[in-house]
Coordinates of C-alpha atoms and ligand atoms in Angstrom, one line a residue:
M57 CA -48.4 -47.0 23.6
K58 CA -47.2 -44.6 26.2
T59 CA -46.3 -46.0 29.6
T60 CA -46.6 -43.7 32.5
T61 CA -44.9 -44.8 35.6
T62 CA -44.1 -42.6 38.6
I63 CA -41.7 -44.1 41.1
A64 CA -44.3 -43.6 43.8
M65 CA -46.7 -45.7 41.8
V66 CA -44.0 -48.3 41.3
A67 CA -43.4 -48.4 45.1
A68 CA -47.1 -48.8 45.7
A69 CA -47.2 -51.6 43.1
L70 CA -44.3 -53.3 44.8
L71 CA -46.1 -53.2 48.1
A72 CA -49.2 -54.7 46.5
V73 CA -47.5 -57.4 44.5
A74 CA -46.1 -60.2 46.5
G75 CA -44.4 -62.1 43.6
G76 CA -40.8 -61.5 42.6
T77 CA -41.2 -61.4 38.8
A78 CA -43.5 -58.4 38.7
R79 CA -41.1 -56.6 41.1
A80 CA -38.1 -57.3 38.9
A81 CA -39.9 -56.1 35.8
E82 CA -40.9 -52.8 37.4
R83 CA -37.5 -52.3 38.8
T84 CA -35.6 -52.6 35.5
A85 CA -38.1 -50.1 34.1
L86 CA -36.8 -47.5 36.6
P87 CA -34.0 -45.2 35.3
H88 CA -30.8 -46.4 36.9
I89 CA -30.3 -43.3 39.0
I90 CA -29.1 -42.9 42.6
P91 CA -30.6 -41.2 44.5
A92 CA -34.0 -42.3 43.0
P93 CA -35.7 -39.2 41.6
A94 CA -39.0 -38.1 43.1
R95 CA -41.0 -38.6 39.9
A96 CA -40.0 -40.3 36.6
E97 CA -42.4 -40.9 33.7
F98 CA -41.4 -43.0 30.8
C99 CA -42.3 -42.3 27.2
E100 CA -41.6 -44.0 23.9
G101 CA -38.3 -43.9 22.0
T102 CA -34.8 -42.8 22.7
F103 CA -32.6 -39.7 22.2
E104 CA -29.4 -40.5 20.3
F105 CA -26.3 -38.6 21.4
S106 CA -23.9 -38.2 18.5
R107 CA -21.3 -35.9 17.1
D108 CA -24.1 -33.8 15.7
T109 CA -25.7 -33.2 19.1
I110 CA -25.5 -29.6 20.0
I111 CA -25.4 -28.3 23.6
I112 CA -27.2 -25.0 24.3
A113 CA -26.3 -23.5 27.5
S114 CA -26.0 -20.0 29.0
E115 CA -23.1 -18.9 31.2
E116 CA -25.1 -19.7 34.3
A117 CA -25.1 -23.4 33.3
A118 CA -21.3 -23.6 33.6
T119 CA -21.2 -26.1 36.5
A120 CA -23.9 -28.3 35.0
L121 CA -22.2 -28.2 31.6
A122 CA -18.9 -29.3 33.2
V123 CA -20.7 -32.5 34.4
L124 CA -21.5 -33.4 30.8
N125 CA -18.1 -32.6 29.4
G126 CA -16.7 -35.4 27.3
Y127 CA -20.2 -36.7 26.4
F128 CA -20.9 -34.4 23.5
G129 CA -19.6 -33.5 20.1
A130 CA -20.4 -29.8 19.8
K131 CA -21.2 -26.9 22.0
G132 CA -23.7 -24.5 20.6
E133 CA -23.6 -20.7 20.7
G134 CA -26.5 -18.6 21.7
T135 CA -29.7 -19.8 23.4
A136 CA -31.9 -21.4 20.8
C137 CA -31.6 -24.8 19.1
P138 CA -31.1 -24.3 15.3
P139 CA -34.1 -25.6 13.3
G140 CA -33.9 -29.3 12.5
A141 CA -31.0 -29.8 14.9
R142 CA -31.0 -32.2 17.9
C143 CA -30.1 -30.3 21.0
V144 CA -29.5 -30.7 24.7
S145 CA -30.5 -27.5 26.3
L146 CA -29.7 -26.3 29.8
A147 CA -31.7 -23.4 31.2
I148 CA -32.4 -21.6 34.4
D149 CA -36.2 -21.1 34.7
A150 CA -37.3 -18.9 37.6
A151 CA -40.9 -20.3 37.2
L152 CA -39.7 -23.5 38.8
A153 CA -38.7 -21.8 42.1
A154 CA -41.5 -23.4 44.1
N155 CA -39.6 -26.6 44.5
G156 CA -36.5 -25.0 45.9
P157 CA -33.1 -24.2 44.4
E158 CA -31.9 -27.8 44.2
S159 CA -35.0 -29.0 42.2
Y160 CA -34.9 -29.6 38.5
E161 CA -36.8 -31.0 35.5
L162 CA -35.3 -33.3 33.0
S163 CA -37.0 -34.3 29.8
V164 CA -35.5 -36.7 27.3
A165 CA -37.4 -37.0 24.0
P166 CA -36.4 -38.3 20.6
E167 CA -36.3 -34.6 19.3
G168 CA -34.2 -33.2 22.2
V169 CA -33.2 -33.1 25.8
E170 CA -34.1 -30.3 28.2
L171 CA -32.7 -29.6 31.6
R172 CA -34.4 -26.9 33.5
A173 CA -34.1 -25.6 37.1
P174 CA -34.7 -22.5 39.1
A175 CA -31.1 -22.2 40.1
Q176 CA -27.6 -23.4 39.2
A177 CA -27.6 -26.1 41.9
G178 CA -30.7 -27.7 40.4
L179 CA -29.4 -27.5 36.9
F180 CA -26.2 -29.2 38.1
Y181 CA -28.3 -32.0 39.6
A182 CA -30.2 -32.3 36.4
A183 CA -26.9 -32.8 34.6
Q184 CA -25.8 -35.4 37.2
T185 CA -29.0 -37.3 36.6
L186 CA -28.5 -37.2 32.8
R187 CA -24.9 -38.3 33.2
Q188 CA -26.0 -41.4 35.2
M189 CA -28.1 -42.3 32.2
L190 CA -25.1 -42.1 29.9
P191 CA -22.3 -44.7 29.7
A192 CA -19.8 -44.7 32.5
E193 CA -16.9 -43.9 30.2
P194 CA -17.3 -40.6 28.4
G195 CA -18.0 -41.2 24.7
I196 CA -20.0 -39.4 22.1
A197 CA -22.4 -42.1 20.9
A198 CA -25.1 -43.0 23.4
S199 CA -28.8 -43.8 23.4
V200 CA -30.9 -42.5 26.3
P201 CA -34.5 -43.7 26.9
C202 CA -37.2 -41.1 26.7
V203 CA -38.2 -40.0 30.2
K204 CA -39.6 -37.0 32.1
I205 CA -38.1 -36.5 35.5
S206 CA -39.2 -34.0 38.1
D207 CA -37.0 -34.0 41.1
A208 CA -36.2 -32.3 44.4
P209 CA -34.4 -33.3 47.6
R210 CA -36.2 -34.4 50.7
F211 CA -33.5 -32.9 53.0
R212 CA -31.3 -29.9 52.6
W213 CA -28.2 -31.3 54.4
R214 CA -27.0 -34.4 52.7
G215 CA -23.6 -34.9 54.2
L216 CA -20.4 -36.8 54.8
M217 CA -17.9 -36.1 57.5
L218 CA -14.3 -36.8 56.8
D219 CA -11.9 -37.0 59.8
V220 CA -8.5 -35.7 58.5
S221 CA -7.1 -35.4 62.0
R222 CA -6.6 -39.0 62.9
H223 CA -5.2 -39.6 59.5
F224 CA -4.4 -36.8 57.0
F225 CA -5.8 -37.0 53.5
P226 CA -4.3 -34.8 50.8
K227 CA -6.5 -32.3 48.9
E228 CA -6.5 -34.5 45.8
F229 CA -8.3 -37.1 47.8
V230 CA -10.8 -34.5 49.0
F231 CA -11.5 -33.5 45.4
R232 CA -12.3 -37.1 44.5
M233 CA -14.5 -37.6 47.5
M234 CA -16.4 -34.5 46.6
E235 CA -16.8 -35.6 43.0
A236 CA -18.3 -38.9 44.1
M237 CA -20.6 -37.0 46.6
A238 CA -21.8 -34.6 43.9
A239 CA -22.6 -37.5 41.5
L240 CA -24.9 -38.7 44.3
K241 CA -26.3 -35.2 44.9
M242 CA -24.7 -34.9 48.4
N243 CA -24.1 -31.3 49.2
T244 CA -22.3 -31.0 52.5
L245 CA -18.7 -32.0 53.3
H246 CA -18.0 -31.7 57.0
I247 CA -14.3 -31.7 57.4
H248 CA -13.0 -32.6 60.9
L249 CA -9.8 -30.5 61.0
T250 CA -8.6 -30.7 64.6
D251 CA -8.4 -33.3 67.3
D252 CA -6.1 -34.7 69.9
Q253 CA -3.9 -36.4 67.2
G254 CA -3.4 -33.6 64.7
W255 CA -4.2 -30.0 63.7
R256 CA -4.7 -29.9 60.0
L257 CA -5.4 -26.3 58.9
E258 CA -2.8 -23.5 58.6
I259 CA -3.6 -20.6 60.8
D260 CA -1.6 -17.4 60.1
A261 CA -1.5 -16.1 63.6
F262 CA -0.3 -19.4 65.1
P263 CA 2.1 -21.1 62.8
A264 CA 2.9 -23.6 65.6
L265 CA -0.5 -25.2 65.2
T266 CA 0.7 -26.8 62.0
K267 CA 4.5 -26.7 62.6
T268 CA 4.1 -28.7 65.8
G269 CA 0.4 -29.7 66.0
A270 CA 0.2 -31.4 62.5
W271 CA 2.8 -34.0 63.4
R272 CA 2.8 -36.9 65.8
G273 CA 5.7 -39.1 66.6
A274 CA 3.8 -42.4 66.5
S275 CA 0.3 -43.8 66.0
S276 CA -1.8 -46.5 67.5
P277 CA -1.6 -49.2 64.9
A278 CA -4.4 -49.2 62.4
D279 CA -4.5 -53.0 62.0
E280 CA -5.7 -53.9 65.4
L281 CA -7.8 -52.3 68.1
S282 CA -4.9 -51.4 70.2
M283 CA -4.0 -48.3 72.1
S284 CA -0.3 -48.8 72.2
P285 CA 1.5 -46.2 70.1
S286 CA 3.6 -48.6 68.1
G287 CA 2.5 -47.5 64.7
P288 CA 4.2 -45.0 62.4
A289 CA 4.8 -41.2 62.8
H290 CA 2.2 -39.3 60.9
G291 CA 1.4 -35.8 59.8
G292 CA 0.3 -33.3 57.2
F293 CA -1.9 -30.2 56.9
Y294 CA -3.7 -28.0 54.4
T295 CA -2.2 -24.6 53.7
K296 CA -4.7 -21.8 53.3
Q297 CA -4.0 -22.1 49.6
D298 CA -4.8 -25.8 49.6
M299 CA -8.1 -25.1 51.4
R300 CA -8.9 -22.4 48.9
E301 CA -8.5 -25.0 46.1
I302 CA -10.8 -27.4 48.0
L303 CA -13.3 -24.6 48.4
R304 CA -13.1 -23.7 44.7
R305 CA -13.7 -27.2 43.6
A306 CA -16.5 -27.6 46.2
A307 CA -18.2 -24.5 44.8
E308 CA -18.1 -26.0 41.3
L309 CA -19.7 -29.2 42.7
H310 CA -22.3 -27.3 44.7
I311 CA -20.9 -28.6 47.9
T312 CA -20.7 -26.6 51.1
V313 CA -17.7 -27.3 53.2
V314 CA -18.3 -27.2 56.9
P315 CA -15.0 -26.9 58.9
E316 CA -14.9 -28.4 62.3
I317 CA -12.6 -26.8 64.9
E318 CA -13.1 -29.0 68.0
M319 CA -13.6 -27.5 71.5
P320 CA -13.5 -27.6 74.4
G321 CA -12.3 -31.3 74.2
H322 CA -10.4 -33.2 71.6
A323 CA -7.9 -30.4 71.7
V324 CA -4.5 -31.9 72.6
A325 CA -2.8 -31.1 69.3
A326 CA -3.6 -27.4 70.0
I327 CA -2.6 -27.6 73.6
A328 CA 0.7 -29.2 72.5
S329 CA 1.4 -26.3 70.1
V330 CA 0.4 -23.1 71.8
P331 CA 1.2 -22.4 75.5
G332 CA -1.4 -21.6 78.1
L333 CA -4.5 -23.4 76.7
S334 CA -5.1 -26.1 79.3
C335 CA -6.1 -25.9 83.0
K336 CA -2.8 -27.2 84.3
G337 CA -0.7 -25.3 81.8
E338 CA 1.7 -28.1 81.1
R339 CA 3.0 -28.7 77.6
L340 CA 1.7 -31.9 76.2
K341 CA 2.7 -33.8 73.1
V342 CA 0.4 -34.3 70.1
S343 CA -1.4 -37.5 71.1
T344 CA -0.3 -40.8 69.7
R345 CA -3.3 -42.8 71.0
W346 CA -7.0 -42.8 70.2
G347 CA -9.9 -42.3 72.5
V348 CA -11.1 -39.5 74.8
H349 CA -8.4 -37.4 76.5
K350 CA -8.8 -35.7 79.8
D351 CA -6.8 -32.6 78.8
V352 CA -9.2 -30.0 77.3
Y353 CA -9.2 -26.2 76.8
C354 CA -9.4 -24.3 80.1
A355 CA -12.8 -22.7 80.4
G356 CA -11.6 -20.2 83.0
S357 CA -8.7 -18.8 81.0
E358 CA -9.2 -15.6 78.9
R359 CA -6.2 -16.7 76.9
V360 CA -8.2 -19.6 75.6
F361 CA -10.9 -17.4 74.2
E362 CA -8.4 -14.9 72.7
F363 CA -6.8 -17.9 71.0
L364 CA -10.1 -19.4 69.8
E365 CA -11.4 -16.1 68.5
I366 CA -8.3 -15.5 66.4
V367 CA -8.4 -19.0 65.0
L368 CA -12.2 -18.9 64.4
G369 CA -11.8 -15.4 62.9
E370 CA -9.4 -16.8 60.3
V371 CA -11.7 -19.8 59.7
A372 CA -14.8 -17.6 59.3
E373 CA -12.9 -15.5 56.7
L374 CA -11.7 -18.5 54.8
F375 CA -14.8 -20.6 54.6
P376 CA -17.7 -19.0 52.7
G377 CA -20.4 -21.3 54.2
E378 CA -22.6 -20.0 57.0
I379 CA -22.1 -22.9 59.4
I380 CA -19.0 -23.7 61.5
H381 CA -18.8 -26.9 63.5
V382 CA -17.4 -26.4 67.0
G383 CA -17.3 -29.9 68.2
G384 CA -18.5 -30.1 71.8
D385 CA -18.4 -33.9 72.2
E386 CA -16.7 -36.1 74.8
V387 CA -15.5 -33.4 77.2
P388 CA -14.2 -34.9 80.5
K389 CA -14.9 -32.4 83.2
H390 CA -12.2 -33.8 85.6
N391 CA -9.7 -30.9 85.1
W392 CA -12.4 -28.2 85.2
R393 CA -13.4 -29.6 88.6
Q394 CA -9.9 -29.2 90.0
C395 CA -9.1 -25.9 88.2
P396 CA -9.4 -22.7 90.3
K397 CA -10.0 -20.5 87.2
C398 CA -12.8 -22.8 86.0
Q399 CA -14.4 -22.8 89.4
E400 CA -14.2 -19.1 89.6
R401 CA -15.9 -18.8 86.2
I402 CA -18.7 -21.1 87.5
R403 CA -19.1 -18.7 90.5
T404 CA -18.9 -15.4 88.6
E405 CA -21.3 -16.6 85.8
G406 CA -23.7 -18.1 88.3
L407 CA -23.5 -21.6 86.8
A408 CA -24.7 -24.7 88.5
N409 CA -21.9 -27.1 87.5
E410 CA -19.3 -28.1 84.9
E411 CA -22.0 -29.1 82.4
E412 CA -23.3 -25.6 82.5
L413 CA -19.8 -24.3 82.2
Q414 CA -19.6 -26.1 78.8
G415 CA -22.9 -24.5 77.9
W416 CA -21.5 -21.1 78.8
F417 CA -18.3 -21.9 76.7
M418 CA -20.3 -22.8 73.6
K419 CA -22.6 -19.8 74.0
R420 CA -19.6 -17.4 74.2
I421 CA -18.2 -19.0 71.0
E422 CA -21.6 -18.8 69.3
N423 CA -21.7 -15.1 70.2
F424 CA -18.4 -14.5 68.7
L425 CA -19.2 -16.4 65.5
E426 CA -22.5 -14.6 65.1
S427 CA -20.6 -11.4 65.1
R428 CA -18.8 -12.8 62.1
G429 CA -22.0 -13.7 60.4
K430 CA -21.8 -17.4 61.1
R431 CA -23.9 -20.0 62.9
I432 CA -22.6 -23.0 64.9
I433 CA -23.3 -26.6 64.8
G434 CA -22.1 -29.0 67.5
W435 CA -22.3 -32.7 68.5
D436 CA -25.3 -33.6 70.7
E437 CA -23.5 -33.2 74.0
I438 CA -24.0 -29.5 73.6
V439 CA -27.7 -30.1 74.3
E440 CA -26.8 -31.0 77.9
G441 CA -25.2 -27.7 79.1
G442 CA -28.1 -25.6 77.6
L443 CA -28.1 -24.9 73.8
P444 CA -26.8 -21.6 72.4
P445 CA -29.9 -19.9 70.9
R446 CA -29.2 -20.4 67.2
A447 CA -27.0 -23.5 67.4
A448 CA -27.8 -26.5 65.2
V449 CA -27.1 -30.0 66.6
M450 CA -25.5 -33.1 65.1
S451 CA -27.1 -36.1 66.8
W452 CA -24.5 -38.9 67.0
R453 CA -25.0 -40.9 70.2
G454 CA -28.5 -41.9 68.9
M455 CA -31.5 -39.9 68.0
Q456 CA -32.4 -38.5 71.4
G457 CA -30.1 -35.5 71.4
G458 CA -31.6 -34.6 68.1
I459 CA -35.1 -35.1 69.2
T460 CA -34.6 -32.8 72.3
A461 CA -32.9 -30.1 70.2
A462 CA -35.7 -30.3 67.5
L463 CA -38.4 -29.9 70.1
E464 CA -36.6 -26.9 71.4
G465 CA -36.7 -25.4 67.9
H466 CA -33.1 -26.1 66.8
D467 CA -32.0 -27.5 63.4
V468 CA -30.8 -31.0 63.6
V469 CA -28.6 -33.3 61.4
M470 CA -29.1 -36.9 62.2
S471 CA -25.9 -39.0 62.2
P472 CA -26.4 -41.7 64.8
T473 CA -23.7 -44.4 65.5
S474 CA -26.5 -47.0 64.8
H475 CA -26.6 -46.2 61.0
C476 CA -24.2 -43.5 60.0
Y477 CA -20.7 -44.5 61.3
F478 CA -18.8 -45.5 58.2
D479 CA -15.7 -46.3 60.3
Y480 CA -17.7 -49.3 61.6
M481 CA -17.2 -52.5 59.6
Q482 CA -19.7 -53.4 56.8
A483 CA -20.1 -57.1 57.5
E484 CA -19.5 -59.5 60.4
T485 CA -16.7 -61.4 58.5
G486 CA -14.1 -60.8 55.9
E487 CA -13.6 -57.1 56.5
P488 CA -10.2 -55.4 56.7
R489 CA -10.8 -53.8 60.1
R490 CA -12.9 -55.1 63.0
V491 CA -14.2 -51.7 64.2
G492 CA -17.6 -51.2 65.8
R493 CA -20.7 -53.3 65.3
P494 CA -21.3 -54.0 61.6
I495 CA -23.4 -51.4 59.8
E496 CA -24.4 -53.1 56.7
L497 CA -25.5 -51.5 53.4
A498 CA -29.1 -52.5 54.1
K499 CA -28.9 -51.0 57.5
V500 CA -27.8 -47.6 56.2
Y501 CA -30.5 -47.8 53.5
G502 CA -33.1 -48.5 56.1
F503 CA -32.2 -45.3 58.1
E504 CA -35.1 -42.9 58.7
P505 CA -33.8 -39.5 59.8
V506 CA -37.2 -38.4 61.2
P507 CA -37.8 -40.4 64.3
P508 CA -41.3 -41.7 65.1
A509 CA -41.4 -39.3 68.1
L510 CA -41.4 -36.3 65.7
A511 CA -43.1 -37.7 62.6
G512 CA -46.0 -35.5 61.6
T513 CA -45.2 -32.8 64.2
P514 CA -43.9 -29.3 63.4
A515 CA -40.5 -30.3 65.0
A516 CA -40.0 -32.8 62.2
E517 CA -39.3 -29.8 60.0
R518 CA -36.2 -29.1 62.2
I519 CA -34.6 -32.3 61.0
I520 CA -32.6 -30.8 58.2
G521 CA -30.7 -33.9 57.0
A522 CA -28.5 -36.8 57.5
Q523 CA -24.8 -37.4 57.5
G524 CA -22.4 -40.4 57.3
N525 CA -19.2 -40.0 59.4
I526 CA -15.8 -41.4 58.3
W527 CA -13.7 -41.4 61.4
T528 CA -10.2 -42.4 60.5
E529 CA -8.5 -43.9 63.6
Y530 CA -8.3 -47.2 61.8
I531 CA -8.4 -45.9 58.2
D532 CA -4.9 -45.2 57.2
S533 CA -5.1 -45.1 53.4
E534 CA -7.2 -43.4 50.7
E535 CA -8.1 -46.8 49.3
L536 CA -9.5 -47.9 52.6
A537 CA -11.3 -44.6 53.3
E538 CA -13.2 -45.0 50.0
Y539 CA -13.8 -48.7 50.6
M540 CA -15.5 -47.8 53.9
T541 CA -17.5 -44.9 52.4
W542 CA -18.9 -46.5 49.3
P543 CA -21.5 -47.8 48.6
R544 CA -22.8 -47.0 52.1
G545 CA -22.6 -43.3 51.2
A546 CA -24.8 -44.0 48.1
A547 CA -27.4 -45.6 50.4
L548 CA -27.3 -42.5 52.6
A549 CA -27.5 -40.2 49.6
E550 CA -30.8 -41.9 48.7
V551 CA -32.0 -41.7 52.3
A552 CA -31.4 -37.9 52.3
W553 CA -32.6 -37.1 48.8
S554 CA -35.4 -39.4 47.8
P555 CA -39.0 -39.3 49.0
K556 CA -39.6 -41.8 51.9
E557 CA -42.3 -43.6 49.9
T558 CA -39.9 -44.5 47.0
K559 CA -37.7 -46.6 49.3
D560 CA -37.0 -50.0 47.8
Y561 CA -33.7 -51.7 48.8
A562 CA -33.9 -54.3 46.1
G563 CA -34.4 -51.6 43.5
F564 CA -31.5 -49.7 45.0
L565 CA -29.2 -52.7 44.7
A566 CA -30.2 -53.1 41.0
R567 CA -29.4 -49.4 40.4
L568 CA -26.1 -49.7 42.2
E569 CA -25.0 -52.1 39.5
S570 CA -25.0 -49.2 37.2
L571 CA -23.3 -46.8 39.6
L572 CA -20.3 -49.0 40.4
P573 CA -18.8 -48.9 36.9
R574 CA -19.0 -45.1 37.1
F575 CA -17.0 -45.2 40.3
D576 CA -14.5 -47.5 38.5
A577 CA -14.3 -44.8 35.7
M578 CA -13.8 -42.1 38.3
G579 CA -11.0 -44.1 40.1
V580 CA -13.1 -44.3 43.3
N581 CA -12.7 -47.4 45.4
Y582 CA -15.7 -49.1 47.0
R583 CA -16.8 -52.4 48.7
R584 CA -18.6 -54.6 46.3
P585 CA -21.8 -55.8 48.1
G586 CA -21.7 -59.4 49.0
P587 CA -24.4 -62.1 49.3
E588 CA -25.0 -60.8 52.9
D589 CA -26.2 -57.5 51.4
G590 CA -28.7 -59.2 49.1
A591 CA -32.3 -58.1 48.5
N592 CA -33.5 -60.2 51.4
A593 CA -31.2 -58.5 54.0
R594 CA -33.2 -57.1 56.8
F595 CA -32.0 -55.1 59.7
Ligands
LIG256 C1 -16.7 -40.9 68.7 S1 -18.6 -39.1 67.1 C2 -16.2 -39.7 68.4 C3 -14.9 -39.6 67.6 C4 -14.4 -41.0 67.3 C5 -15.6 -41.9 66.9 C6 -15.1 -43.3 66.5 C7 -17.9 -38.1 68.0 C8 -18.5 -36.8 68.1 N1 -16.8 -38.5 68.7 O1 -14.0 -38.8 68.3 O2 -13.5 -40.8 66.2 O3 -16.4 -42.0 68.0 O4 -16.2 -44.0 66.0

């Protein structure tokens, strides 16, 4: 007998069936894959991986093949499966292009396994799906149930942001973070490289940015919500070579790295390193406390733009992705109000006030970056001063900034503090840091990136994805950073990839049980869900 079950059908059945047993039975029938694939159809039998299994793959399948390394005995030559052999074949198939470059088809049958996709990214995701069906520890013998999966992402930006300014994390940590992301089909790592408390990227033209700006003499302690700088000195930065290694690994994992160079606020580390960047011109120290700082780049000074264009020029050259994040959040306007050069700029540019001065600032930066073939994204405050024409917006103070930007035709990534702040604690009690309101696993899972105000309208198409943000004021170790990120990041991965109709928190929890041993095998730390995260959790 052939059982045919699409996940959408299962979801519909779950809605219809009130009793728990039917639900549990259906759920265990789903392949244990996160994010849930768009369609999965079961069939009879299993495919047995053994030493005799042959892998057939062209050169284009290299990144996908690397995912499966360690799971197979032999690698076949050529493109055809020898008669009578049992093969796993990976192939690019342009005929599948309609579902987009990240889509794929995976078929597991007793006679063989086929992975097909229109592009390398899709083939890589097909391999990630197959790998989730294999044992956590690489080994040659394995039995995989017969299934046909046809899958494609709901959103094209499936992101995490890592703040390496408040606490620096070495490149090896970034590799591991990206490997976990890629296993969950997340494709964007936004790396917050500059802030008041540290500048973390080598810039050839301004060595002082990392000689001075990457080091602070003390920190606000990470074990209490205190602003007094009684914690340890801290520092570190990525050389260009380090960043090239991160980018090389990212490319193998089909991850785009979006660098963030913050402006005009959150700029104290730069102001401390290079003379002449602030309104008052005084030399500051790299900040040793958290929060919003009143010293920002001077918007009236040409020196600031010369500096930023040189920095952004180097950044644009180093990072292959099209998008550069230019910050734009939390810019106190106090100094600009007092600064004769800023006031003159407001007059000569015919601006109404300091909000518009920020809009003018961001537009000038956008213009420069467009000349280097790049687009900008900024935090939602940039909506207020008038959006640069092609700018994308990252909505963090809620959904409203994103809604306004989408209605004006701008691309939007939803990342609200209500659901996406992974620096906030994960439960009311028993957590290592009491930061923010709790954002529980179920709350992240329940996130819907397309707000009701836009659902069904053309502006909904402007919501290009969702992102979890790992701010690190109170995250001072790799272990804690991973603990805060996972498994909430896995819930967000499913929000951003899987069709809305397949959402099923209880099913997600069941599938998570299979994912966590894989994280163990990868050496990735996580928070084990507690009773408070159980299937009945509602937020
Ligand atoms: C707000 S989100 C900030 C960050 C902090 C974060 C802490 C955003 C654009 N700005 O500077 O690290 O809150 O949760």
